[in-house]
PDB file of C-alpha atoms in Angstrom:
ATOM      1  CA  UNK A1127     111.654 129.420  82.909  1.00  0.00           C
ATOM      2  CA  UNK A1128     110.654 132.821  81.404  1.00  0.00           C
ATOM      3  CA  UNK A1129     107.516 134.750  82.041  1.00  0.00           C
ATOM      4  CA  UNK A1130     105.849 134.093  78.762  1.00  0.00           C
ATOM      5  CA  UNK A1131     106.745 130.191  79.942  1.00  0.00           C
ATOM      6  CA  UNK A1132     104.907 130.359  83.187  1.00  0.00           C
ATOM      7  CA  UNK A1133     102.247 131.930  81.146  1.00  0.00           C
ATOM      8  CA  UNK A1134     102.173 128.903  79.097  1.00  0.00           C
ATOM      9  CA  UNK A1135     102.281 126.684  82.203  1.00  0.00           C
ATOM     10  CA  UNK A1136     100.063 127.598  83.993  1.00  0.00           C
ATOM     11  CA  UNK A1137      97.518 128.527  81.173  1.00  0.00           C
ATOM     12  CA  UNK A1138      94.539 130.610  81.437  1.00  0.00           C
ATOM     13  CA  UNK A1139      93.707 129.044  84.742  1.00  0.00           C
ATOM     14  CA  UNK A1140      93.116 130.611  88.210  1.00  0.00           C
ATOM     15  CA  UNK A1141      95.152 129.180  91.456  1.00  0.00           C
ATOM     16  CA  UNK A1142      94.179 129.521  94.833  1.00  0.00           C
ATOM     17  CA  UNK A1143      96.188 129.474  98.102  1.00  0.00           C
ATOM     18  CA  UNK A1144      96.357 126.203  99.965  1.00  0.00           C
ATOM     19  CA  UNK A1145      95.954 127.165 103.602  1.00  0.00           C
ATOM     20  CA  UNK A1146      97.362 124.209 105.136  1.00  0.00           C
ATOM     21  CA  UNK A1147     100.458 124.475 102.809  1.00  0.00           C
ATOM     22  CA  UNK A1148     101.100 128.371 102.616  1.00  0.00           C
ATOM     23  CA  UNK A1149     101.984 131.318 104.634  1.00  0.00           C
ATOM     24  CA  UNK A1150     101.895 134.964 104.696  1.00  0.00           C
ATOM     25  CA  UNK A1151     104.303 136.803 108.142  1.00  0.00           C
ATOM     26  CA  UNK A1152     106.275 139.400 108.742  1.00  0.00           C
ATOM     27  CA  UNK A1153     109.801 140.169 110.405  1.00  0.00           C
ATOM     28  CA  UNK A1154     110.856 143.443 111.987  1.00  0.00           C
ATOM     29  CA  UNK A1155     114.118 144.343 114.105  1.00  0.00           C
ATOM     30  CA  UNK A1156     113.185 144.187 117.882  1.00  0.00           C
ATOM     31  CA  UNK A1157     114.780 146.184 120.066  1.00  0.00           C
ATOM     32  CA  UNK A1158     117.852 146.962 118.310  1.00  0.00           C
ATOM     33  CA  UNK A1159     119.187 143.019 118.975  1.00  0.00           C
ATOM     34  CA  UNK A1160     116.850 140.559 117.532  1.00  0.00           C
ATOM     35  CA  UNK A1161     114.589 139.649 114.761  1.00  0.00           C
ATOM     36  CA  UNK A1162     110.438 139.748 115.720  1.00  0.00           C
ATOM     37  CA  UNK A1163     108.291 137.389 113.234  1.00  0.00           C
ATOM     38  CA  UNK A1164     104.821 137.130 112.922  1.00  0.00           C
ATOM     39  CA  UNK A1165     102.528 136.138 110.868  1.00  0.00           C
ATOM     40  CA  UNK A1166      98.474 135.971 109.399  1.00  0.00           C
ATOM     41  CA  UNK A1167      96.334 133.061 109.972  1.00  0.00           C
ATOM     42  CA  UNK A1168      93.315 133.830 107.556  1.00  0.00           C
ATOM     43  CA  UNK A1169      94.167 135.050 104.016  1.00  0.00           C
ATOM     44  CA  UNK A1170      93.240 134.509 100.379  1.00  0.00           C
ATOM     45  CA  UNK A1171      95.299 134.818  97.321  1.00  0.00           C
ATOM     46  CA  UNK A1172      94.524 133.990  94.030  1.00  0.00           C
ATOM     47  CA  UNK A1173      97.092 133.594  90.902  1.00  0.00           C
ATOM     48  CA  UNK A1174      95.286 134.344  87.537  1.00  0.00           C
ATOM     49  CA  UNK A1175      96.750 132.872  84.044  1.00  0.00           C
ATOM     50  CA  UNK A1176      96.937 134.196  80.502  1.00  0.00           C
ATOM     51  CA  UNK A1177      98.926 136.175  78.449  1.00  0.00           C
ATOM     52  CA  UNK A1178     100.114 138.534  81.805  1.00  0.00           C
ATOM     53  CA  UNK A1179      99.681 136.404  84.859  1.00  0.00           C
ATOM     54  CA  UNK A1180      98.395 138.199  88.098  1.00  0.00           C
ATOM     55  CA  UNK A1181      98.868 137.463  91.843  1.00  0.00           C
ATOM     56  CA  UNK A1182      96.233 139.464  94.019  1.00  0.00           C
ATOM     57  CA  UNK A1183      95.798 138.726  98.051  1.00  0.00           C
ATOM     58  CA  UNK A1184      94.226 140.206 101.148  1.00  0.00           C
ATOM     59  CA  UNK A1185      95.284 139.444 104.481  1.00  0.00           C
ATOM     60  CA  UNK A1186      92.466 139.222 107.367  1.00  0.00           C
ATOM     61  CA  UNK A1187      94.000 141.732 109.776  1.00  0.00           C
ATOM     62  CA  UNK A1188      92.177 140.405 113.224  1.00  0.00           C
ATOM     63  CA  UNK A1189      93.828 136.973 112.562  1.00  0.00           C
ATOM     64  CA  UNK A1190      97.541 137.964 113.590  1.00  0.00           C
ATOM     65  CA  UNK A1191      99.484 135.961 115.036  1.00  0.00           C
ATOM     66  CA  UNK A1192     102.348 136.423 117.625  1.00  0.00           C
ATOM     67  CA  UNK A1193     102.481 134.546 121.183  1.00  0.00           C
ATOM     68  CA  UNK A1194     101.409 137.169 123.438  1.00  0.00           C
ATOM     69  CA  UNK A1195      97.875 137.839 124.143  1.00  0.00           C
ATOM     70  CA  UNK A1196      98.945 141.678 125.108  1.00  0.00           C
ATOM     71  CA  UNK A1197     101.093 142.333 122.053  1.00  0.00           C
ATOM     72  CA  UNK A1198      98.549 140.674 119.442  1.00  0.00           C
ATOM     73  CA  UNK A1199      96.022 143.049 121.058  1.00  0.00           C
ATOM     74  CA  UNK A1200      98.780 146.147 120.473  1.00  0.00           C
ATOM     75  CA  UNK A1201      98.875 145.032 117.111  1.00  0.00           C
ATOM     76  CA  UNK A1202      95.045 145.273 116.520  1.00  0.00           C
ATOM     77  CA  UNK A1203      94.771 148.686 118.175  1.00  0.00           C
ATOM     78  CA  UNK A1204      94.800 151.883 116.577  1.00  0.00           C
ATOM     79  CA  UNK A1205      98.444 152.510 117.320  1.00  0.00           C
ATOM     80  CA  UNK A1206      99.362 149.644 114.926  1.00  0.00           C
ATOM     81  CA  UNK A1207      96.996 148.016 112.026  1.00  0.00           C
ATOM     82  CA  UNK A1208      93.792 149.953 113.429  1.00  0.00           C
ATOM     83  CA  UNK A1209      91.536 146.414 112.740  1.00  0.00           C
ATOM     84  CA  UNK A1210      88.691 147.787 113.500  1.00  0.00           C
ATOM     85  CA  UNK A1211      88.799 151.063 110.701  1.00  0.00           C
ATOM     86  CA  UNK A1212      91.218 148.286 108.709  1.00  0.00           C
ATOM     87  CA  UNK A1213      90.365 145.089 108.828  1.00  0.00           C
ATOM     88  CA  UNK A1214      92.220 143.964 105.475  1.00  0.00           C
ATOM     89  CA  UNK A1215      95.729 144.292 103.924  1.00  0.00           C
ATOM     90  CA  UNK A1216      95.625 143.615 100.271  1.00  0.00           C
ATOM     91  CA  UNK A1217      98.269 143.404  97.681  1.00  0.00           C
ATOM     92  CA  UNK A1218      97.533 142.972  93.405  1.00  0.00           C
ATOM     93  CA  UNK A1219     100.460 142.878  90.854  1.00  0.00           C
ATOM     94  CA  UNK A1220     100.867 145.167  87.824  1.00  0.00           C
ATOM     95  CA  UNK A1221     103.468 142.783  86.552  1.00  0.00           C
ATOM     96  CA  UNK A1222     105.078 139.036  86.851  1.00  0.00           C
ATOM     97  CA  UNK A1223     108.309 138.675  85.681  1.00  0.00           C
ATOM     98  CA  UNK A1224     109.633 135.412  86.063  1.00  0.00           C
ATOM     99  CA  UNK A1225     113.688 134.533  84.903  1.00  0.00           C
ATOM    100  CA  UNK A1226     115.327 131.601  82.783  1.00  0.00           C
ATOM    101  CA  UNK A1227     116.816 130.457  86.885  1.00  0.00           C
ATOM    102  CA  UNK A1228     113.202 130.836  88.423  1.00  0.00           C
ATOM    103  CA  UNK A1229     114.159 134.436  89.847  1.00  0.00           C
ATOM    104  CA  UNK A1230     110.520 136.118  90.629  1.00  0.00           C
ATOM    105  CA  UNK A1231     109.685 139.395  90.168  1.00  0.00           C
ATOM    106  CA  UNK A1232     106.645 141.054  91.212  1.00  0.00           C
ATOM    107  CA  UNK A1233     105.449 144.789  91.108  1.00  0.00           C
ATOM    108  CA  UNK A1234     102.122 146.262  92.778  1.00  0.00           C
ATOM    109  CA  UNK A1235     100.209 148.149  94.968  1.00  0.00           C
ATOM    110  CA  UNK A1236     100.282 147.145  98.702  1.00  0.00           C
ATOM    111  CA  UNK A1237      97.646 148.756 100.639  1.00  0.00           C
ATOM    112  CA  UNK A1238      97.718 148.771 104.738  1.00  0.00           C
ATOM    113  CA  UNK A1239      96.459 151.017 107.178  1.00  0.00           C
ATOM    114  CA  UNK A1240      94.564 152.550 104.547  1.00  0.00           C
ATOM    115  CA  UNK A1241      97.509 153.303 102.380  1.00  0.00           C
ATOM    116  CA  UNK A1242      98.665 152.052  99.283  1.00  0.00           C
ATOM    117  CA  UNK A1243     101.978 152.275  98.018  1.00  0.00           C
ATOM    118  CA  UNK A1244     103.485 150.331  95.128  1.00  0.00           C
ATOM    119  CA  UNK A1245     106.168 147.856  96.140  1.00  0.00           C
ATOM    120  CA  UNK A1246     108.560 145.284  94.471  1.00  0.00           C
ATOM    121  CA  UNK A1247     108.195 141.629  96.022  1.00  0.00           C
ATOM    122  CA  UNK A1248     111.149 139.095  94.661  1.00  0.00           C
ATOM    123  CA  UNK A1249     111.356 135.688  95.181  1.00  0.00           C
ATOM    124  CA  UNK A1250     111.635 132.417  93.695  1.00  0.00           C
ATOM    125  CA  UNK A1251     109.002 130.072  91.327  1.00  0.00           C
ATOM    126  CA  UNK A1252     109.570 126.875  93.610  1.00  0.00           C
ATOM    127  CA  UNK A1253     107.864 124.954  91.201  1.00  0.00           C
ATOM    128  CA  UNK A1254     104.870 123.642  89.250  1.00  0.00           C
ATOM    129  CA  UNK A1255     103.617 120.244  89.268  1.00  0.00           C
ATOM    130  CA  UNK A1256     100.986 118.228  90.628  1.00  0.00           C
ATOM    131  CA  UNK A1257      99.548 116.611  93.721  1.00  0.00           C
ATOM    132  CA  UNK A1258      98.603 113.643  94.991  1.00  0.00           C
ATOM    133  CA  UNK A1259      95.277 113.838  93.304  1.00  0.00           C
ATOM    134  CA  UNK A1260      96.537 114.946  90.108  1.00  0.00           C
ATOM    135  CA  UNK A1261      95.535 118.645  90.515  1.00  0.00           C
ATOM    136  CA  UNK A1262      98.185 121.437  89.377  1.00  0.00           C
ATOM    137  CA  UNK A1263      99.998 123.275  91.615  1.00  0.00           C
ATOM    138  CA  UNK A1264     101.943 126.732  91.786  1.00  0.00           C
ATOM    139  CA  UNK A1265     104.601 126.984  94.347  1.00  0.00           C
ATOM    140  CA  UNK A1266     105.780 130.566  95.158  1.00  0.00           C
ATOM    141  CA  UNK A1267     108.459 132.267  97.762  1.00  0.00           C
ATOM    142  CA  UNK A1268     108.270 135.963  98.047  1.00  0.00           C
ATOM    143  CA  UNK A1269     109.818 138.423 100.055  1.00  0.00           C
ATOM    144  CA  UNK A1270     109.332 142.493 100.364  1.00  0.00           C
ATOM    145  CA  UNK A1271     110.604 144.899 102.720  1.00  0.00           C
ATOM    146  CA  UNK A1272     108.319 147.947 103.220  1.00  0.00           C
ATOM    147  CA  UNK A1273     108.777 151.221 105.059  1.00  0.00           C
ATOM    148  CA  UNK A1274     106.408 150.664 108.410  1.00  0.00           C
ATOM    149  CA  UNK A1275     105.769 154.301 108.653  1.00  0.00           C
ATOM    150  CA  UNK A1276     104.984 155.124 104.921  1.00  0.00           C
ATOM    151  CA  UNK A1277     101.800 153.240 105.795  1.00  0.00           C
ATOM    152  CA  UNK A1278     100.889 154.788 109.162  1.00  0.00           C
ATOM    153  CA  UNK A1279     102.061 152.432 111.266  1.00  0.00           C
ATOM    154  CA  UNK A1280     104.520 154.557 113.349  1.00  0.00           C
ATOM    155  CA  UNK A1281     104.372 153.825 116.808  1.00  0.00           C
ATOM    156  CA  UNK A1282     107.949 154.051 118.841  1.00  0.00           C
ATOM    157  CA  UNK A1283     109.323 153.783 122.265  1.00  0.00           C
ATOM    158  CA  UNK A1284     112.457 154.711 122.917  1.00  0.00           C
ATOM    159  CA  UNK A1285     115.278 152.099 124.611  1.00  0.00           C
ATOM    160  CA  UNK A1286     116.670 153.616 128.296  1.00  0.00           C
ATOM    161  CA  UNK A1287     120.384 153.079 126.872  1.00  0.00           C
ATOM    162  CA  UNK A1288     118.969 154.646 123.269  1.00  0.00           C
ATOM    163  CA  UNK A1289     118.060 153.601 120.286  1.00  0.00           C
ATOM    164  CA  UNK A1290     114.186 152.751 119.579  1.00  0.00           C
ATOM    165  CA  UNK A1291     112.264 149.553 120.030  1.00  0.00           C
ATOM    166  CA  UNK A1292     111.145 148.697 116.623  1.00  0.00           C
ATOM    167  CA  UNK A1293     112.831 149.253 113.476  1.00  0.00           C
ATOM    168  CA  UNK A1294     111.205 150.884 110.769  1.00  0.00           C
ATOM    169  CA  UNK A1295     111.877 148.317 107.778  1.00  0.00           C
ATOM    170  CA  UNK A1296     109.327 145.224 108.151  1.00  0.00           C
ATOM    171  CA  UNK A1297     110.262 142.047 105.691  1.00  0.00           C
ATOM    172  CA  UNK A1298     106.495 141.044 104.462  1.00  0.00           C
ATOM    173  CA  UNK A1299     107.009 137.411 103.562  1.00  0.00           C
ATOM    174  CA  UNK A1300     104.705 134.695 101.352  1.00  0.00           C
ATOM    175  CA  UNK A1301     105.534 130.900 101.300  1.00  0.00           C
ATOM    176  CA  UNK A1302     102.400 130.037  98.556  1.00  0.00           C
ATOM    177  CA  UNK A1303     101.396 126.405  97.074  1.00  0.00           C
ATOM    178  CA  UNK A1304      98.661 127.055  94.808  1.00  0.00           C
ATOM    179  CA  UNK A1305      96.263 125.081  93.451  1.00  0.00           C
ATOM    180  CA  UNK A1306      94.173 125.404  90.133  1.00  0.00           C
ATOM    181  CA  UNK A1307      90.340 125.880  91.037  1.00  0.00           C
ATOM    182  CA  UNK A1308      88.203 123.617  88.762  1.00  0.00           C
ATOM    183  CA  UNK A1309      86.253 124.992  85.895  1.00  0.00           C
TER     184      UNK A1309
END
């Protein structure tokens, strides 16, 4: 399926995420042996049709998720995300490309910590249909890896046998089933 496709497929419609059926994490190397995810429990994105489909989000920065009680509250102080000064991550695309094999390609600004940078998210169009119910649907995997520092967020601790703690390249990830809002 080809961008101008999609853009017929979907039409001029606007999607919405499905909470129960999406997610939005992250992933960063943990102390130099092991993979730390994570991951947002309150966020909104929002797929627009037409000629150049857009995907915009925001990500509620107070509703992180990770199994400590200590480490969430690390992760809301100002050494990490800052919550309080800012509460929101938000991402919109410039451009959609979308190839013959269902390859996704997304450019846009991502903007956390205050900063926004442009990024490249790529991915996969899992698939449009419909539900249960009849209603359309979007599905959409995406995956970017983003400089932690470039945004602020540049706490460290060094290891005792060396080495730091966290690495500095964090995988931002989006599992997405959409679903066309009624006119």
């Amino acid at each position: 399926m080809t961008t101008q496709t999609f853009a017929q497929e979907i039409g001029g419609g606007e999607y919405v995420a499905d909470p129960i059926h999406s997610s939005v994490g992250f992933a960063v190397r943990h102390n130099g042996v092991s993979v730390f995810r994570g991951g947002f429990g309150s966020y909104a994105v929002r797929l627009t049709g037409g000629d150049s489909p857009r995907l915009e989000g925001t990500v509620e920065v107070g509703s992180v998720q990770v199994d400590d009680p200590q480490l969430r509250g690390h992760l809301l102080s100002p050494e990490f995300f800052d919550a309080e000064r800012h509460p929101r991550l938000r991402f919109e695309s410039s451009e959609l490309r979308v190839a013959e094999d269902g390859a996704l390609v997304v450019h846009g600004e991502l903007e956390i910590h205050g900063r926004t940078h442009r990024v490249e998210a790529v991915g996969r169009l899992a698939g449009l249909g419909e539900d249960i119910s009849g209603g359309r649907r979007v599905g959409i995997s995406l995956g970017a890896t983003v400089d932690r520092r470039s945004f602020g967020l540049d706490w460290q601790a060094a290891l005792p046998s060396g080495g730091e703690v966290l690495g500095n390249d964090v995988q931002i990830e989006a599992e997405l089933e959409l679903v066309e809002e009624e006119a």
